[in-house]
Coordinates of C-alpha atoms and ligand atoms in Angstrom, one line a residue:
X1 CA 169.2 211.1 203.3
X2 CA 171.2 207.9 203.5
X3 CA 172.2 205.8 200.4
X4 CA 170.3 202.7 199.3
X5 CA 171.4 199.7 197.4
X6 CA 169.7 197.0 195.3
X7 CA 170.4 193.3 196.1
X8 CA 172.6 193.4 192.9
X9 CA 174.9 195.9 194.6
X10 CA 173.9 198.9 192.4
X11 CA 172.9 202.2 194.0
X12 CA 169.2 202.9 194.0
X13 CA 167.7 206.4 194.5
X14 CA 164.7 207.5 196.6
X15 CA 162.6 208.2 193.5
X16 CA 163.2 204.8 191.8
X17 CA 160.6 202.1 191.2
X18 CA 163.1 199.7 189.6
X19 CA 166.9 199.2 189.8
X20 CA 168.4 200.7 186.6
X21 CA 171.2 198.0 186.7
X22 CA 169.3 194.7 187.0
X23 CA 165.6 195.8 186.4
X24 CA 164.3 194.4 189.7
X25 CA 161.4 196.2 191.5
X26 CA 162.4 198.4 194.4
X27 CA 160.4 200.2 197.1
X28 CA 160.5 202.1 200.3
X29 CA 159.4 201.1 203.8
X30 CA 158.9 204.6 205.4
X31 CA 158.3 203.3 208.9
X32 CA 161.6 201.4 208.8
X33 CA 163.4 204.2 206.9
X34 CA 164.6 201.7 204.4
X35 CA 164.6 201.1 200.6
X36 CA 165.2 197.7 199.1
X37 CA 164.8 195.1 196.3
X38 CA 161.4 193.3 196.1
X39 CA 160.4 189.8 195.1
X40 CA 156.9 189.3 193.7
X41 CA 154.9 186.5 195.4
X42 CA 151.9 186.2 193.0
X43 CA 148.7 187.1 195.0
X44 CA 149.7 190.8 194.9
X45 CA 152.2 190.4 197.8
X46 CA 155.8 191.3 197.7
X47 CA 158.7 190.4 199.9
X48 CA 161.9 192.0 200.9
X49 CA 164.8 190.3 202.8
X50 CA 167.0 192.3 205.1
X51 CA 169.7 190.2 206.7
X52 CA 167.9 187.3 208.4
X53 CA 164.4 188.9 208.2
X54 CA 161.9 188.7 205.4
X55 CA 159.0 191.2 205.4
X56 CA 155.8 191.2 203.2
X57 CA 154.3 194.2 201.5
X58 CA 151.8 195.4 199.0
X59 CA 152.3 198.3 196.5
X60 CA 150.7 201.6 197.3
X61 CA 147.5 202.2 195.4
X62 CA 149.2 204.9 193.5
X63 CA 152.3 202.9 192.3
X64 CA 151.3 203.0 188.7
X65 CA 153.3 205.4 186.5
X66 CA 149.9 206.6 185.1
X67 CA 149.0 208.0 188.6
X68 CA 151.7 209.0 191.1
X69 CA 154.3 206.4 190.5
X70 CA 154.5 206.1 194.3
X71 CA 157.3 203.7 195.4
X72 CA 156.4 203.6 199.1
X73 CA 155.2 200.1 200.2
X74 CA 152.3 199.2 202.4
X75 CA 153.1 196.6 205.1
X76 CA 151.2 193.4 204.8
X77 CA 149.2 193.8 208.0
X78 CA 148.2 197.4 207.2
X79 CA 144.5 197.6 206.2
X80 CA 145.0 200.8 204.1
X81 CA 145.3 200.8 200.3
X82 CA 147.4 203.9 200.3
X83 CA 150.9 204.2 201.7
X84 CA 151.7 206.3 204.8
X85 CA 152.5 209.3 202.7
X86 CA 149.6 209.2 200.1
X87 CA 147.0 208.6 202.8
X88 CA 147.8 212.0 204.5
X89 CA 146.4 213.8 201.4
X90 CA 142.7 214.8 201.8
X91 CA 142.0 217.0 198.8
X92 CA 143.6 216.9 195.4
X93 CA 143.0 219.4 192.5
X94 CA 140.6 218.4 189.7
X95 CA 142.3 215.5 187.9
X96 CA 140.2 216.0 184.7
X97 CA 142.6 218.9 184.0
X98 CA 145.9 217.5 182.7
X99 CA 147.9 220.3 184.4
X100 CA 146.6 219.1 187.7
X101 CA 147.7 215.5 187.2
X102 CA 151.3 216.8 186.9
X103 CA 150.9 219.1 189.9
X104 CA 149.6 216.4 192.2
X105 CA 152.5 214.2 191.2
X106 CA 155.1 216.9 191.8
X107 CA 153.6 217.8 195.2
X108 CA 153.5 214.1 196.3
X109 CA 157.1 213.6 195.3
X110 CA 158.2 216.4 197.6
X111 CA 155.8 215.2 200.3
X112 CA 157.2 211.7 200.2
X113 CA 160.6 213.1 201.1
X114 CA 159.1 215.1 203.9
X115 CA 157.2 212.1 205.3
X116 CA 160.4 210.0 205.1
X117 CA 162.1 212.8 207.0
X118 CA 159.4 212.9 209.7
X119 CA 159.7 209.1 210.3
X120 CA 163.5 209.3 210.1
X121 CA 163.4 211.9 212.9
X122 CA 160.9 209.7 214.8
X123 CA 158.5 212.6 215.1
X124 CA 155.2 211.5 216.7
X125 CA 152.1 212.5 214.7
X126 CA 148.5 211.4 214.2
X127 CA 146.6 211.2 210.9
X128 CA 143.3 212.9 210.4
X129 CA 141.6 209.5 210.6
X130 CA 143.1 208.8 214.0
X131 CA 142.3 212.3 215.2
X132 CA 139.6 214.1 213.2
X133 CA 140.1 217.3 215.3
X134 CA 143.8 218.0 214.9
X135 CA 145.3 215.1 213.1
X136 CA 147.7 215.8 210.1
X137 CA 146.3 216.0 206.6
X138 CA 147.1 217.9 203.3
X139 CA 144.7 219.8 201.0
X140 CA 146.1 220.7 197.6
X141 CA 143.8 223.5 196.3
X142 CA 143.6 225.6 193.2
X143 CA 142.5 229.2 193.3
X144 CA 140.8 231.4 190.6
X145 CA 144.2 232.8 189.5
X146 CA 144.8 229.4 187.8
X147 CA 141.3 228.0 187.5
X148 CA 138.3 230.4 187.1
X149 CA 135.9 227.5 188.0
X150 CA 136.9 227.1 191.6
X151 CA 135.3 228.9 194.5
X152 CA 138.5 230.2 196.3
X153 CA 139.7 233.6 195.1
X154 CA 143.2 233.1 196.6
X155 CA 144.6 230.0 198.3
X156 CA 147.3 230.7 200.8
X157 CA 149.7 227.9 201.7
X158 CA 149.4 227.5 205.5
X159 CA 148.6 225.3 208.5
X160 CA 145.5 225.3 210.7
X161 CA 144.8 222.7 213.4
X162 CA 146.6 219.8 211.6
X163 CA 145.3 220.8 208.1
X164 CA 148.1 221.8 205.8
X165 CA 146.8 223.7 202.7
X166 CA 149.1 224.0 199.7
X167 CA 148.3 226.1 196.7
X168 CA 148.5 223.5 193.9
X169 CA 150.2 226.1 191.7
X170 CA 153.3 225.8 193.9
X171 CA 154.1 222.7 191.8
X172 CA 154.6 224.9 188.7
X173 CA 158.2 226.2 188.4
X174 CA 157.1 229.4 186.8
X175 CA 154.7 230.2 189.6
X176 CA 157.3 229.5 192.2
X177 CA 159.9 231.6 190.4
X178 CA 157.5 234.6 190.2
X179 CA 156.5 234.3 193.9
X180 CA 160.1 234.0 194.9
X181 CA 160.8 237.2 193.1
X182 CA 157.7 239.0 194.4
X183 CA 158.4 237.9 198.0
X184 CA 162.2 238.6 197.7
X185 CA 163.1 235.1 198.9
X186 CA 166.5 233.4 198.7
X187 CA 165.0 230.0 198.5
X188 CA 161.6 228.6 197.5
X189 CA 160.9 224.9 196.9
X190 CA 157.9 222.6 197.3
X191 CA 159.9 220.5 199.8
X192 CA 160.7 223.7 201.7
X193 CA 157.0 224.5 201.9
X194 CA 156.2 221.1 203.3
X195 CA 158.9 221.3 205.9
X196 CA 157.8 224.8 206.9
X197 CA 154.2 223.9 207.3
X198 CA 155.1 220.7 209.2
X199 CA 156.9 223.0 211.6
X200 CA 153.5 224.8 212.4
X201 CA 151.9 221.4 213.0
X202 CA 154.7 220.3 215.4
X203 CA 154.6 223.7 217.2
X204 CA 150.9 222.9 217.9
X205 CA 151.6 219.3 219.1
X206 CA 155.1 219.7 220.8
X207 CA 155.2 223.3 222.1
X208 CA 151.7 224.7 222.6
X209 CA 150.6 224.3 226.2
X210 CA 153.7 222.3 227.2
X211 CA 156.8 223.1 229.3
X212 CA 158.5 224.3 226.1
X213 CA 156.1 227.2 225.7
X214 CA 157.9 229.7 228.0
X215 CA 161.4 229.0 226.8
X216 CA 160.0 229.3 223.3
X217 CA 158.7 232.8 224.0
X218 CA 162.0 233.8 225.5
X219 CA 164.0 232.6 222.5
X220 CA 161.6 233.3 219.6
X221 CA 159.4 236.1 221.0
X222 CA 155.8 236.1 222.4
X223 CA 153.8 233.6 220.3
X224 CA 150.6 235.5 221.3
X225 CA 151.7 238.6 219.4
X226 CA 148.9 239.8 217.0
X227 CA 149.5 237.7 213.9
X228 CA 147.3 239.6 211.4
X229 CA 148.9 242.9 212.5
X230 CA 152.4 241.4 212.2
X231 CA 151.5 240.2 208.7
X232 CA 150.2 243.6 207.5
X233 CA 153.2 245.3 209.0
X234 CA 155.6 242.9 207.3
X235 CA 154.0 243.3 203.8
X236 CA 153.8 247.1 204.3
X237 CA 157.3 247.8 205.5
X238 CA 159.3 244.7 204.8
X239 CA 161.6 242.9 207.3
X240 CA 163.6 244.6 210.0
X241 CA 166.9 245.9 208.7
X242 CA 169.0 243.7 211.1
X243 CA 167.0 240.5 210.5
X244 CA 170.2 238.6 209.6
X245 CA 171.5 238.9 213.1
X246 CA 168.3 237.3 214.6
X247 CA 166.6 235.1 212.0
X248 CA 167.3 232.5 209.4
X249 CA 165.3 234.3 206.8
X250 CA 163.6 237.7 206.2
X251 CA 160.2 236.1 206.5
X252 CA 161.2 234.6 209.9
X253 CA 161.2 238.2 211.3
X254 CA 157.5 238.5 210.6
X255 CA 156.2 236.7 213.7
X256 CA 157.6 234.3 216.3
X257 CA 155.5 231.4 214.9
X258 CA 156.9 232.0 211.4
X259 CA 160.4 232.2 212.9
X260 CA 159.8 228.8 214.4
X261 CA 158.5 227.3 211.2
X262 CA 161.3 228.7 209.1
X263 CA 164.0 227.6 211.6
X264 CA 162.4 224.2 211.9
X265 CA 162.3 223.7 208.1
X266 CA 166.0 224.8 208.1
X267 CA 166.9 222.2 210.8
X268 CA 165.3 219.4 208.7
X269 CA 166.9 220.7 205.6
X270 CA 170.4 220.7 207.3
X271 CA 170.1 217.3 208.9
X272 CA 168.8 215.6 205.7
X273 CA 171.6 217.2 203.6
X274 CA 174.2 216.4 206.2
X275 CA 173.1 212.8 206.3
X276 CA 173.5 212.7 202.5
X277 CA 177.0 214.2 202.7
X278 CA 178.0 211.8 205.4
X279 CA 176.8 208.7 203.5
X280 CA 178.8 209.9 200.4
X281 CA 181.9 210.4 202.6
X282 CA 182.0 214.2 202.0
X283 CA 182.1 215.0 205.7
X284 CA 182.3 212.8 208.8
X285 CA 180.1 213.5 211.8
X286 CA 177.7 211.7 214.1
X287 CA 174.5 213.6 213.2
X288 CA 172.2 211.8 215.7
X289 CA 174.4 211.7 218.8
X290 CA 177.2 214.1 218.1
X291 CA 177.7 217.4 220.0
X292 CA 175.5 219.9 218.2
X293 CA 178.3 222.5 217.9
X294 CA 180.4 219.9 216.0
X295 CA 177.4 219.0 213.8
X296 CA 177.0 222.7 212.9
X297 CA 180.7 223.0 212.3
X298 CA 180.6 220.2 209.8
X299 CA 177.5 221.8 208.3
X300 CA 179.3 225.1 207.7
X301 CA 182.2 223.1 206.1
X302 CA 179.7 221.3 203.8
X303 CA 177.9 224.5 202.7
X304 CA 181.3 226.0 201.6
X305 CA 181.8 222.8 199.5
X306 CA 178.2 223.0 198.1
X307 CA 178.5 226.7 197.2
X308 CA 181.9 226.2 195.6
X309 CA 180.7 223.3 193.5
X310 CA 177.7 225.3 192.4
X311 CA 179.9 228.3 191.4
X312 CA 182.1 225.9 189.4
X313 CA 179.2 225.0 187.2
X314 CA 178.1 228.7 187.0
X315 CA 175.1 228.3 189.3
X316 CA 173.9 230.5 192.2
X317 CA 174.9 229.4 195.7
X318 CA 173.1 226.2 196.8
X319 CA 173.1 227.6 200.4
X320 CA 172.5 231.3 200.5
X321 CA 172.2 231.6 204.3
X322 CA 174.2 232.9 207.3
X323 CA 173.9 231.2 210.7
X324 CA 174.1 233.9 213.4
X325 CA 174.6 233.0 217.1
X326 CA 170.9 233.6 217.8
X327 CA 169.9 231.3 215.0
X328 CA 172.3 228.7 216.4
X329 CA 170.5 228.9 219.7
X330 CA 167.1 228.5 218.0
X331 CA 168.3 225.4 216.1
X332 CA 169.6 223.9 219.3
X333 CA 166.2 224.4 220.9
X334 CA 164.5 222.7 218.0
X335 CA 167.0 219.8 218.2
X336 CA 166.2 219.4 222.0
X337 CA 162.5 219.5 221.3
X338 CA 162.8 216.8 218.6
X339 CA 165.0 214.5 220.8
X340 CA 162.7 214.9 223.8
X341 CA 159.6 214.1 221.7
X342 CA 161.0 210.6 221.1
X343 CA 161.1 209.6 224.8
Ligands
LIG401 ZN1 169.7 195.8 190.9
LIG402 ZN1 151.8 206.2 198.1
LIG403 ZN1 154.2 229.7 208.1

């Protein structure tokens, strides 16, 4: 992600609602991929000046620190009360339980970053209101393992026809750590989940039934392969021994559609992290228009720095992945699909 600055010159961060240097209110315009200082106008309106232009906004309905502390702004002419990120959520876990207040907050924090990512990559999507059949929305559900009063025995995080379901317990660090251990994963974060599930949504909207479907099958494998059988096989016997040569993660080897979602999440992960590194002057590369081989070269350079920094403070590697040639081909395919979707 790029860096943002307050009108006083101090750096402001994506999660901030005020500038810690001058105390002025700050907010994010997701559609414009910008964050800036706000002036209050009385009547509930806010204004922000960028160069010669002044734009008017309202706060998201969930701006209050007692709810989500959401710092995304609603444009003046937008009839919705919730910002473009919050409005994508359809179901939240029971807020009369204090644990769930914190969970909703944690999930929305990660989701805001994902929504910013989605707009920054100019990915076309429809909300559930715009398209009730396959528009994008999020359901955050509890299951009986953490709340005996709910109907669902087990909630699996997943995607189906635009609906992304996330087990609310994924917001709990202890739950995530235990699942990471159980699934033998190298990396598990709420942001990673959102990016992965978003991948399934964009497979449906950008690949399925399009000219990309055949080249997808050649590169990732036949998407019609029996999914339930593949899932059973994976949990019974584990990943193929040589998965590192073909896939970005062990789970990727389960089914071509999971390979796509994992590699897609990885692409967003890489590009966002690279943009951060470029804006801090750690590496120098044109992420948007540069030759992809050069971009990947800089990425590998950056991951060596990231891992070395982590080791210096006694932490595990920040980037425990290997990019094989086949994975590189898959990432290139994803980049081409994203770039073509903008036209
Ligand atoms: Zn300031
Ligand atoms: Zn919001
Ligand atoms: Zn998946």
